[in-house]
mmCIF file of N, CA and C in Angstrom:
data_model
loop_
_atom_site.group_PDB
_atom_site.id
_atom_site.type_symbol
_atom_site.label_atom_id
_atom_site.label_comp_id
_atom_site.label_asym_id
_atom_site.label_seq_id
_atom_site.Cartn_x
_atom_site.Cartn_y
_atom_site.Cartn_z
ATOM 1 N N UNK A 3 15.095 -37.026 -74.169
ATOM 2 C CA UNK A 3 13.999 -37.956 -74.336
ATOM 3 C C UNK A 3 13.856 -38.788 -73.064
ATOM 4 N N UNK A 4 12.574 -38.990 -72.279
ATOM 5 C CA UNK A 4 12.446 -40.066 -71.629
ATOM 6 C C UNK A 4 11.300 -40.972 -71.876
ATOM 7 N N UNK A 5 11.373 -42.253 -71.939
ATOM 8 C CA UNK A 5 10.648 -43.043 -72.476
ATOM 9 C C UNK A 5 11.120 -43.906 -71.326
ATOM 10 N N UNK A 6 9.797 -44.935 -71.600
ATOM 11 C CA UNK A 6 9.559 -46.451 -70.558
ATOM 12 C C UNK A 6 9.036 -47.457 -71.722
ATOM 13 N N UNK A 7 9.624 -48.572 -72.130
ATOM 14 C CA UNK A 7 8.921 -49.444 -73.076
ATOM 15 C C UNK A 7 8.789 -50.843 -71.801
ATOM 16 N N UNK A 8 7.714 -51.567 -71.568
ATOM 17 C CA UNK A 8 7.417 -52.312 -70.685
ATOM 18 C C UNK A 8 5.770 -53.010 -71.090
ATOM 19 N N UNK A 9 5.880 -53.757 -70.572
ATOM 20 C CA UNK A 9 4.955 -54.878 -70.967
ATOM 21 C C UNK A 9 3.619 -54.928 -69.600
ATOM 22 N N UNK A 10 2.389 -54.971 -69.995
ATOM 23 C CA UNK A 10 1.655 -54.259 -68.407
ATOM 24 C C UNK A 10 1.183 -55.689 -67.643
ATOM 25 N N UNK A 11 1.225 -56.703 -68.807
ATOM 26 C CA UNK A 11 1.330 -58.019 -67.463
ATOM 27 C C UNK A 11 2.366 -58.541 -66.918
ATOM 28 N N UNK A 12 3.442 -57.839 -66.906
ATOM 29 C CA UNK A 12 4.724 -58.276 -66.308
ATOM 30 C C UNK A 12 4.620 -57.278 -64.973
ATOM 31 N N UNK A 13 4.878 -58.510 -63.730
ATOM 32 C CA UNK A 13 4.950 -57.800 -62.863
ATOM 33 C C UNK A 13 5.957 -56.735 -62.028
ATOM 34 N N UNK A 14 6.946 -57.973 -62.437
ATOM 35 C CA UNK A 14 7.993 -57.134 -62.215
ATOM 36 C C UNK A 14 8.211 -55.208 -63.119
ATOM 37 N N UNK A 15 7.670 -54.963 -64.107
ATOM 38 C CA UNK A 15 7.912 -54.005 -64.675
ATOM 39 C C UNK A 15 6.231 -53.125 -63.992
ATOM 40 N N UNK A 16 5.498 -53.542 -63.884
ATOM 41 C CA UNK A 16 4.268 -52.874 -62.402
ATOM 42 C C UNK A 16 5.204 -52.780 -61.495
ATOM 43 N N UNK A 17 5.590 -53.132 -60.393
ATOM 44 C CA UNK A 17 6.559 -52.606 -58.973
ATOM 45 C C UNK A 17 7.062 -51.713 -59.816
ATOM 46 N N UNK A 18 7.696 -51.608 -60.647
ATOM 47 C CA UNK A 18 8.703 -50.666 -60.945
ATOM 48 C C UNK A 18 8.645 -49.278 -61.294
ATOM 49 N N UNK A 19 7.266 -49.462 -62.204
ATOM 50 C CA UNK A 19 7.005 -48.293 -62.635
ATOM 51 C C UNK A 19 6.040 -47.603 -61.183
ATOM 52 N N UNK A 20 5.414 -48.664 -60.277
ATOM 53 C CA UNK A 20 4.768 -48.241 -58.976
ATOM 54 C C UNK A 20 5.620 -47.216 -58.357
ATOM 55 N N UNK A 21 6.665 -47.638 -58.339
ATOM 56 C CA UNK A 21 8.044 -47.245 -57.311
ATOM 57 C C UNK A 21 8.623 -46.001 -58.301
ATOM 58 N N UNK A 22 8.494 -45.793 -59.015
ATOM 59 C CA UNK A 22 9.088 -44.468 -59.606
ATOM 60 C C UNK A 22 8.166 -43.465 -59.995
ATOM 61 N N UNK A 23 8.891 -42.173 -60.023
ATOM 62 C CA UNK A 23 8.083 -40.797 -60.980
ATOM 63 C C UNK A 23 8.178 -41.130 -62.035
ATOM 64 N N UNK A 24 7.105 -41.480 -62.813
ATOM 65 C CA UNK A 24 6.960 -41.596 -64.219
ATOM 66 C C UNK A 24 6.850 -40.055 -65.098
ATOM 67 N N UNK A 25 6.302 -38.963 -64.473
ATOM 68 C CA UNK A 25 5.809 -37.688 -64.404
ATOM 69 C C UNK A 25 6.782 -37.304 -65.822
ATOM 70 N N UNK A 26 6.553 -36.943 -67.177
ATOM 71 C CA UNK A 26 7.132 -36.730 -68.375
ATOM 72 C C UNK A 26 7.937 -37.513 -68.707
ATOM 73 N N UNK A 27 7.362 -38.975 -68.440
ATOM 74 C CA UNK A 27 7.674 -40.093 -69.705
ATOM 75 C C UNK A 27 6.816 -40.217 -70.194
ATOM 76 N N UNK A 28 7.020 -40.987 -71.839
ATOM 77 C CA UNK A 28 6.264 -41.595 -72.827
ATOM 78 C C UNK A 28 6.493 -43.091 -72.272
ATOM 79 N N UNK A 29 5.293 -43.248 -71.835
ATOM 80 C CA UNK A 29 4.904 -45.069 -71.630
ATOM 81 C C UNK A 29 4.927 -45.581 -73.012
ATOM 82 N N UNK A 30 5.552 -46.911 -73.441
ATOM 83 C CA UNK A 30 4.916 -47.604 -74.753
ATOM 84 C C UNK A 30 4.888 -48.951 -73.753
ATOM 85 N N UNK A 31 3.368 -49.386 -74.285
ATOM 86 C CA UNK A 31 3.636 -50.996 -73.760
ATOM 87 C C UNK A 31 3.535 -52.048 -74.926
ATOM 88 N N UNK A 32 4.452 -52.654 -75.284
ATOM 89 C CA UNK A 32 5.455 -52.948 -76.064
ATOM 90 C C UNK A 32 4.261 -54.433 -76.849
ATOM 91 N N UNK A 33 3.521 -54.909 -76.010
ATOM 92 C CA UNK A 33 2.084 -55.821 -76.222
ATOM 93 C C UNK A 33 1.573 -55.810 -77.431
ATOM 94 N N UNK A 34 0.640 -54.025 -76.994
ATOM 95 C CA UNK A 34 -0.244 -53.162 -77.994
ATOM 96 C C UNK A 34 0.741 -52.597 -78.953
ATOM 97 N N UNK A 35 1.459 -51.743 -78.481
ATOM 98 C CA UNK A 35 2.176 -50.920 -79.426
ATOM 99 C C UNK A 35 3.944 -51.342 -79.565
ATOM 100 N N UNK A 36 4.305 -52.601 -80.824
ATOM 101 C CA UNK A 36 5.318 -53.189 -80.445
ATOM 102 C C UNK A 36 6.349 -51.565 -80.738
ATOM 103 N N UNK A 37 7.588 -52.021 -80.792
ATOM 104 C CA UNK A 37 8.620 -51.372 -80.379
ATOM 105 C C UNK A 37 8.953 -51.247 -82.318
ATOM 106 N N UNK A 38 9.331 -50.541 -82.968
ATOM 107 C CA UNK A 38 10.016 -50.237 -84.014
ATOM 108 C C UNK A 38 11.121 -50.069 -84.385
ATOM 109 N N UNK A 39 11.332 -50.772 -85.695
ATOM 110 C CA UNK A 39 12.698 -50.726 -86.374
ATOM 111 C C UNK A 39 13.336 -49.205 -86.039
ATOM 112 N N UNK A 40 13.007 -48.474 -86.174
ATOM 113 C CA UNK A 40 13.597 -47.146 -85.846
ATOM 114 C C UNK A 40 13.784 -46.544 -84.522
ATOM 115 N N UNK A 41 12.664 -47.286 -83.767
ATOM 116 C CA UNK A 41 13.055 -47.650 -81.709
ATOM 117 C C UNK A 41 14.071 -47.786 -81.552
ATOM 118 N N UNK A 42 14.028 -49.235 -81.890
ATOM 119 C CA UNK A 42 15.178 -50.016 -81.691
ATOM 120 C C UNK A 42 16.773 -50.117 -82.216
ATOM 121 N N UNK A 43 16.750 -49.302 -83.660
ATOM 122 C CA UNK A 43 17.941 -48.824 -83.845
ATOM 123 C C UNK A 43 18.383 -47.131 -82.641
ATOM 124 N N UNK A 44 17.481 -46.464 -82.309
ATOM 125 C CA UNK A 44 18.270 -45.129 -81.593
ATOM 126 C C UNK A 44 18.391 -46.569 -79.901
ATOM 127 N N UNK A 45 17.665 -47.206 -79.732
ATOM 128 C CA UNK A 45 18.493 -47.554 -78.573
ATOM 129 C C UNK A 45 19.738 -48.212 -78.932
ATOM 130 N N UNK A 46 20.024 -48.945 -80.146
ATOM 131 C CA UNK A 46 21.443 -49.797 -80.471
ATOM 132 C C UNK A 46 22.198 -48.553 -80.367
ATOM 133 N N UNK A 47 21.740 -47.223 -81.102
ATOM 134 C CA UNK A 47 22.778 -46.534 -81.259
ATOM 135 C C UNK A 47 23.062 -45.727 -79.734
ATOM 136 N N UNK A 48 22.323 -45.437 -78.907
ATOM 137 C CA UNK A 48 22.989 -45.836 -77.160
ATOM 138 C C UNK A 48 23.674 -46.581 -76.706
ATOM 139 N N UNK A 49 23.105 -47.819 -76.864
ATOM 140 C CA UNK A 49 23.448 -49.035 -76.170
ATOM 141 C C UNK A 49 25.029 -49.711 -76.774
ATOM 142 N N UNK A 50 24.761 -49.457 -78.331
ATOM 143 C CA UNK A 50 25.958 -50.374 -79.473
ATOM 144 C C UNK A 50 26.001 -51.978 -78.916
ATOM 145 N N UNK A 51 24.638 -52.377 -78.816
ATOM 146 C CA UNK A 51 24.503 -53.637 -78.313
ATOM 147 C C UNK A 51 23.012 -53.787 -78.473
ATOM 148 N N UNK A 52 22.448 -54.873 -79.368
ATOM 149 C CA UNK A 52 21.018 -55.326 -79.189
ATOM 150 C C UNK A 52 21.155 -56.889 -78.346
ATOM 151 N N UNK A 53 22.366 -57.433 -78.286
ATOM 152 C CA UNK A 53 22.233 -58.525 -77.049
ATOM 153 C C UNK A 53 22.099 -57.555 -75.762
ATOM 154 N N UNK A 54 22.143 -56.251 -75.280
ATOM 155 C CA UNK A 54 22.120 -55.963 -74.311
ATOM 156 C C UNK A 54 20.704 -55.640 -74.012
ATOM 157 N N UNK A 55 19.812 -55.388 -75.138
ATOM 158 C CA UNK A 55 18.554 -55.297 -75.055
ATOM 159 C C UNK A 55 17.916 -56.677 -74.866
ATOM 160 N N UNK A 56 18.410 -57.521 -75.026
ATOM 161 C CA UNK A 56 17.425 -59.100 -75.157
ATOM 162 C C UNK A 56 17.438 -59.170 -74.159
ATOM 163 N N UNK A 57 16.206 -60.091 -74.045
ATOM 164 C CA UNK A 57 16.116 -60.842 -72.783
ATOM 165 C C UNK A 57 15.906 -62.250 -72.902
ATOM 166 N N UNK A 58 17.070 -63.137 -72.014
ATOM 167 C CA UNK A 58 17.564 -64.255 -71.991
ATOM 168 C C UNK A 58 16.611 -64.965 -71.093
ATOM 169 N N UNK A 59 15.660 -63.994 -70.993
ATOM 170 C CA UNK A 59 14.983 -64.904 -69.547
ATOM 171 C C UNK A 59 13.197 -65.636 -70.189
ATOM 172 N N UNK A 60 12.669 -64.505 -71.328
ATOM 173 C CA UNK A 60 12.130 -64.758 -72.334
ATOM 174 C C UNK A 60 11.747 -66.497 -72.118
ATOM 175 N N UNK A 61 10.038 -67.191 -71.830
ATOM 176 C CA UNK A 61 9.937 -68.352 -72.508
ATOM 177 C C UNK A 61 10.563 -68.764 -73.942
ATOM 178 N N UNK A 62 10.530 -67.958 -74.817
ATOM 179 C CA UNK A 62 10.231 -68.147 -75.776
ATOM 180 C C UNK A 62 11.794 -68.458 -75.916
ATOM 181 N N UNK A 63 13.231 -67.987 -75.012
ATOM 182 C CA UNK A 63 14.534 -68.257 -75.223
ATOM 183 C C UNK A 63 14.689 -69.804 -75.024
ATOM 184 N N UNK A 64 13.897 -70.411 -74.117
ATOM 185 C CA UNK A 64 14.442 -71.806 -73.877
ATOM 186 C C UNK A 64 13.552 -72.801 -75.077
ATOM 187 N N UNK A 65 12.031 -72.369 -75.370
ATOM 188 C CA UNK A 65 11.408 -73.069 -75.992
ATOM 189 C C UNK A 65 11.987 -73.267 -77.158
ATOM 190 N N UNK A 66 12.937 -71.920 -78.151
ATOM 191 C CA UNK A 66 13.433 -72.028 -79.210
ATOM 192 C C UNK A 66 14.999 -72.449 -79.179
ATOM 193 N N UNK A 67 15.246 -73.088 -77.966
ATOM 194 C CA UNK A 67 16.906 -73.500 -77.693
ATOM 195 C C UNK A 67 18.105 -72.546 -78.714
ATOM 196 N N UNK A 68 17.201 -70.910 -78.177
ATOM 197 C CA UNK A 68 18.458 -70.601 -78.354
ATOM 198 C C UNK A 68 19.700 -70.486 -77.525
ATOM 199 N N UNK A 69 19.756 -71.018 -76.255
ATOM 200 C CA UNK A 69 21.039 -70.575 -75.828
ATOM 201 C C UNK A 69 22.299 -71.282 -76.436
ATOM 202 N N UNK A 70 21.751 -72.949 -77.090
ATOM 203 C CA UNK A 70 22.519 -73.778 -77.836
ATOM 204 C C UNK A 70 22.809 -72.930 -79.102
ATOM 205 N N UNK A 71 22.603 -71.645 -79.382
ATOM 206 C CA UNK A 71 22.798 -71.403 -80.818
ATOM 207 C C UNK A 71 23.728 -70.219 -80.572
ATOM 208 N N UNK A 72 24.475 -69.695 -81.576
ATOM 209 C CA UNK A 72 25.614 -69.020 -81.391
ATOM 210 C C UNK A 72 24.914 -67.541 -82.649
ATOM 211 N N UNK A 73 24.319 -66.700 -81.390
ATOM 212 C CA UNK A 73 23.721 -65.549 -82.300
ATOM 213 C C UNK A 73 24.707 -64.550 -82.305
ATOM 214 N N UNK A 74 23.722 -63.927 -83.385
ATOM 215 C CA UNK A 74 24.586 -62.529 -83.754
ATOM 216 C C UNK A 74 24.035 -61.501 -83.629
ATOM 217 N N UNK A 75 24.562 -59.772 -83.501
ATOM 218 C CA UNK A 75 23.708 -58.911 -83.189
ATOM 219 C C UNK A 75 22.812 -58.665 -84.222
ATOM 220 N N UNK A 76 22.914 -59.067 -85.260
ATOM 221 C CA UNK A 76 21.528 -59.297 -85.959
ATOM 222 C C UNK A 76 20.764 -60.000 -85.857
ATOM 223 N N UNK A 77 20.838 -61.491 -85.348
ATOM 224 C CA UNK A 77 19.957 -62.088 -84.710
ATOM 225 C C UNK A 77 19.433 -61.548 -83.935
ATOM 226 N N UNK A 78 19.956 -60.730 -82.741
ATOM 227 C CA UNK A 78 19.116 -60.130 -81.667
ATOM 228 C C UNK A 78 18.370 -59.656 -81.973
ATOM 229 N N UNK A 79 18.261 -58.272 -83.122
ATOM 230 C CA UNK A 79 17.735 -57.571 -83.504
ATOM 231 C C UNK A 79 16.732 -58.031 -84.101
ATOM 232 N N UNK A 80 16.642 -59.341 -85.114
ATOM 233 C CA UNK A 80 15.702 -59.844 -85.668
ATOM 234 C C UNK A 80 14.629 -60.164 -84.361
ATOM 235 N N UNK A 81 15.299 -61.018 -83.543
ATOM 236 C CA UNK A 81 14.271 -61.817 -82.624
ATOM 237 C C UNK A 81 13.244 -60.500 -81.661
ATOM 238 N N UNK A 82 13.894 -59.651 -81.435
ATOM 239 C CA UNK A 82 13.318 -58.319 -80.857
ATOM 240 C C UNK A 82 12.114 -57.914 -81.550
ATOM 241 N N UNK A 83 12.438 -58.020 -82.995
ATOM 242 C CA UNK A 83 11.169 -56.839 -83.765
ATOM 243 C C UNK A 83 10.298 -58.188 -83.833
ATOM 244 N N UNK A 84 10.691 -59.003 -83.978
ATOM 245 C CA UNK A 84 9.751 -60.733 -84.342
ATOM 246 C C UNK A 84 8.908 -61.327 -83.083
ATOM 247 N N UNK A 85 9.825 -60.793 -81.995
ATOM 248 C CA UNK A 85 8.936 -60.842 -80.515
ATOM 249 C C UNK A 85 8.907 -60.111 -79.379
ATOM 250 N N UNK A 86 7.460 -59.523 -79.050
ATOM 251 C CA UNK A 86 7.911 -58.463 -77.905
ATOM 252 C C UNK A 86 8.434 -59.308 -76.806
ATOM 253 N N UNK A 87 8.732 -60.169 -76.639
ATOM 254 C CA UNK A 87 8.868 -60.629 -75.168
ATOM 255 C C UNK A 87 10.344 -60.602 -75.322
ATOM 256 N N UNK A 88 10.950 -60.342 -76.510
ATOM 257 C CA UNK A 88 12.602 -61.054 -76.291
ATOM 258 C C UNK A 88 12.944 -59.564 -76.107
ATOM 259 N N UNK A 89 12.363 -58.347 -75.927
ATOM 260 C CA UNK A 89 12.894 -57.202 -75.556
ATOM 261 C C UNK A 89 12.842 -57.299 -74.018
ATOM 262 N N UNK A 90 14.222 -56.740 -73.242
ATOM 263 C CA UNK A 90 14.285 -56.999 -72.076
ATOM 264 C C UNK A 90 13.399 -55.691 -71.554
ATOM 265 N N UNK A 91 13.158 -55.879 -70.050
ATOM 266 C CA UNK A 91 11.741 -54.803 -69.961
ATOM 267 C C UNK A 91 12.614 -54.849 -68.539
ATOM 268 N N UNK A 92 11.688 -53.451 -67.408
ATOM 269 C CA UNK A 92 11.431 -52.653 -68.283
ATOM 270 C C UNK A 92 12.612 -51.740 -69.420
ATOM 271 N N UNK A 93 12.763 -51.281 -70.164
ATOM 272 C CA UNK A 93 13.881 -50.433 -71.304
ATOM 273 C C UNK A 93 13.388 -49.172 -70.710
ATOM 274 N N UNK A 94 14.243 -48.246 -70.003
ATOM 275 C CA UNK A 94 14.223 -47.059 -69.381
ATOM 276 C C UNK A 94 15.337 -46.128 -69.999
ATOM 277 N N UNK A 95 15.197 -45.420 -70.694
ATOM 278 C CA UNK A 95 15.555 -43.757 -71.880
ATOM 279 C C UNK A 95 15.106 -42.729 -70.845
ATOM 280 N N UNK A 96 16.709 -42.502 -70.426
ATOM 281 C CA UNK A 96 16.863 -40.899 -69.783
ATOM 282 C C UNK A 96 17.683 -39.946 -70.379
ATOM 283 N N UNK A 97 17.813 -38.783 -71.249
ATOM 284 C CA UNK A 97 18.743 -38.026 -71.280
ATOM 285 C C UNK A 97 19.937 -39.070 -71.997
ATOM 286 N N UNK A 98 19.374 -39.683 -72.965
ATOM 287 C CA UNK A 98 20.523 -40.722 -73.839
ATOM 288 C C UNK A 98 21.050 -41.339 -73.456
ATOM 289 N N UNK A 99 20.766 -42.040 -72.118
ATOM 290 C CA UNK A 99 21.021 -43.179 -71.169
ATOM 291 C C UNK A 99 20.047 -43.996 -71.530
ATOM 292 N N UNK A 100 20.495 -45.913 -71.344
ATOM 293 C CA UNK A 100 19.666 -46.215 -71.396
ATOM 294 C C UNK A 100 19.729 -47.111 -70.457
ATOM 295 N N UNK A 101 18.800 -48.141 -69.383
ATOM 296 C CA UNK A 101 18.600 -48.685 -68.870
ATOM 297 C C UNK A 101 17.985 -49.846 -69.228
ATOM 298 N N UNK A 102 18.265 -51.165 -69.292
ATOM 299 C CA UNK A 102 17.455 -52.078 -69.924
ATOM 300 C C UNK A 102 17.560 -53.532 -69.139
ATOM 301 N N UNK A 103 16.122 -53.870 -68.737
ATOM 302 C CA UNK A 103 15.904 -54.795 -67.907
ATOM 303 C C UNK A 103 15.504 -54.387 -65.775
ATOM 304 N N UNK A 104 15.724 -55.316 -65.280
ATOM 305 C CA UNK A 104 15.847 -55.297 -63.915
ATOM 306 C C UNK A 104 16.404 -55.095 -62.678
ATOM 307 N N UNK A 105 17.619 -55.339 -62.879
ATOM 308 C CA UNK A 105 18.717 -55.415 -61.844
ATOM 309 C C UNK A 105 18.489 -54.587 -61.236
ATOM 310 N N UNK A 106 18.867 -54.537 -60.065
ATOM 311 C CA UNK A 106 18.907 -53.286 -58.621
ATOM 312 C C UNK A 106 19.587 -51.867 -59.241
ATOM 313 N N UNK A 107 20.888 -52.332 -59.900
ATOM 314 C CA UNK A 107 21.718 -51.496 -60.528
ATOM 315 C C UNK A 107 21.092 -50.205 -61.345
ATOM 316 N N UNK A 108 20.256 -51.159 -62.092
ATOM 317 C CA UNK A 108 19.412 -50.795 -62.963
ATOM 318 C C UNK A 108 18.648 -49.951 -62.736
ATOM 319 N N UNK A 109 17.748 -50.185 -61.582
ATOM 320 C CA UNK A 109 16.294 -49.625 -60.883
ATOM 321 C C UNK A 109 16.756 -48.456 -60.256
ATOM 322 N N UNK A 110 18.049 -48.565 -59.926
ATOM 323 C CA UNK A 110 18.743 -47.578 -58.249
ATOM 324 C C UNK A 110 18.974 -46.214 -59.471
ATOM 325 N N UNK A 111 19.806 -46.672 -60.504
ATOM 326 C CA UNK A 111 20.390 -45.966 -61.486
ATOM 327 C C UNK A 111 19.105 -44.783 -62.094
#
């Protein structure tokens, strides 16, 4: 499977997808077409982490003070399907790899 879930007014996830062969991925942009309970469980079951899918960087993380709160991976999971923005972007699915977010690491990988 390769898939790209990414958000199309985020810029950072434009450079990115600019800068790569997209050539037989499934684009979802996560906006229009949010991400699903059944998405989002085959990436946990990659990942075995939905804090690794969040994104901490998210307005919506400081406005709702969660960093003062002591979540759980069900919290993550809740806040994910409840908001596209708390999914970290872009989420890059290669060959049952998954890639999630920005980092160089990430992008190079």
């Amino acid at each position: 499977m390769k898939k790209i879930y990414y958000l199309k007014t985020c810029d950072t996830c434009r450079r990115i997808l600019k800068e790569m062969d997209t050539t037989g991925f499934v684009l979802q942009e996560i906006k229009t077409e949010p991400i699903t309970v059944k998405q989002l469980e085959e990436l946990f079951a990659l990942t075995k982490s939905y804090e690794a899918l969040f994104s901490k960087r998210a307005k919506k993380y400081k406005q709702m003070d969660l960093k003062n709160q002591s979540l759980t991976e069900k919290d993550y999971r809740q806040l994910i399907l409840d908001e596209y923005t708390f999914l970290k972007r872009p989420v890059i699915v290669v060959n049952n790899k998954v890639f999630a977010g920005n980092t160089k690491k990430d992008i190079t990988a």
